[in-house]
Coordinates of C-alpha atoms in Angstrom, one line a residue:
M495 CA 105.0 111.8 115.1
K496 CA 107.4 110.0 112.0
K497 CA 105.8 109.7 108.4
K498 CA 104.9 106.7 107.3
I499 CA 105.5 104.7 103.7
L500 CA 104.0 101.8 102.8
F501 CA 104.9 99.9 100.1
I502 CA 102.2 97.4 98.0
V503 CA 103.9 95.1 95.6
T504 CA 103.0 91.1 94.9
E505 CA 106.2 89.5 95.8
D506 CA 109.3 90.5 98.7
W507 CA 111.7 89.4 95.8
Y508 CA 110.7 92.1 93.6
F509 CA 110.5 94.6 96.7
I510 CA 114.0 93.9 97.4
S511 CA 115.3 93.8 93.5
H512 CA 113.3 97.3 93.0
R513 CA 112.2 99.3 95.9
L514 CA 114.8 98.1 99.0
K515 CA 117.4 100.8 98.2
L516 CA 114.6 103.5 98.2
A517 CA 113.1 102.1 101.5
K518 CA 116.3 102.4 103.2
Y519 CA 117.1 105.7 101.4
L520 CA 113.5 107.0 103.2
R521 CA 114.3 105.3 106.7
K522 CA 117.8 107.4 106.7
K523 CA 115.2 110.7 106.7
G524 CA 112.9 109.5 109.1
F525 CA 110.2 107.4 107.5
E526 CA 108.5 104.7 108.9
V527 CA 108.4 102.0 106.1
S528 CA 106.5 99.2 105.4
V529 CA 106.0 96.3 103.0
C530 CA 102.6 95.0 101.9
C531 CA 103.9 91.7 99.7
K532 CA 103.5 88.2 99.7
D533 CA 106.0 85.7 101.3
T534 CA 107.9 83.4 99.0
G535 CA 110.8 83.2 101.5
K536 CA 112.7 86.6 101.2
I537 CA 110.5 88.1 104.4
I538 CA 113.4 88.2 106.6
D539 CA 116.1 90.2 104.1
I540 CA 113.5 93.0 104.3
E541 CA 112.9 93.1 107.9
R542 CA 116.5 93.1 108.3
N543 CA 116.6 96.1 107.1
G544 CA 114.3 97.6 109.9
I545 CA 111.2 97.5 107.4
A546 CA 107.9 96.3 109.1
Y547 CA 105.8 93.5 106.2
F548 CA 102.6 92.5 106.5
P549 CA 101.1 89.3 104.3
L550 CA 99.4 90.0 101.4
S551 CA 98.5 86.6 99.0
V552 CA 97.5 88.1 95.7
D553 CA 98.2 85.6 92.9
R554 CA 100.3 87.8 90.2
K555 CA 98.4 86.0 87.6
S556 CA 94.9 85.8 88.8
L557 CA 91.8 88.0 86.9
S558 CA 89.5 87.8 89.7
I559 CA 88.3 90.8 90.7
I560 CA 86.4 89.6 94.1
K561 CA 90.5 88.6 95.4
F562 CA 91.4 92.1 94.2
F563 CA 89.0 93.8 96.1
R564 CA 89.4 91.3 99.0
E565 CA 92.8 92.3 99.5
S566 CA 92.3 95.5 99.3
I567 CA 89.9 95.8 102.1
K568 CA 92.7 93.8 104.0
I569 CA 95.5 96.5 102.9
I570 CA 93.0 99.7 104.2
K571 CA 92.5 97.7 107.2
T572 CA 96.2 96.9 107.9
C573 CA 96.9 100.7 107.3
K574 CA 94.5 101.8 109.8
R575 CA 95.3 99.4 112.5
N576 CA 98.9 101.0 112.0

């Protein structure tokens, strides 16, 4: 069974600029790598590297605790399914 890594970031472009290199390294080491983030049009670049994508709709400017918990529950459910 492969070990799994899930990156949770607010935006796809941030993942590409700050974590893509690490994610590619982890894939080479045998990990199954996924990212949960908002799609701003860069998801194709993530998926081209063999990294699974799960949508996340978080507004970086929002301070709503209700939205935060709602999205947290979605992430937990996604993790349990996969």
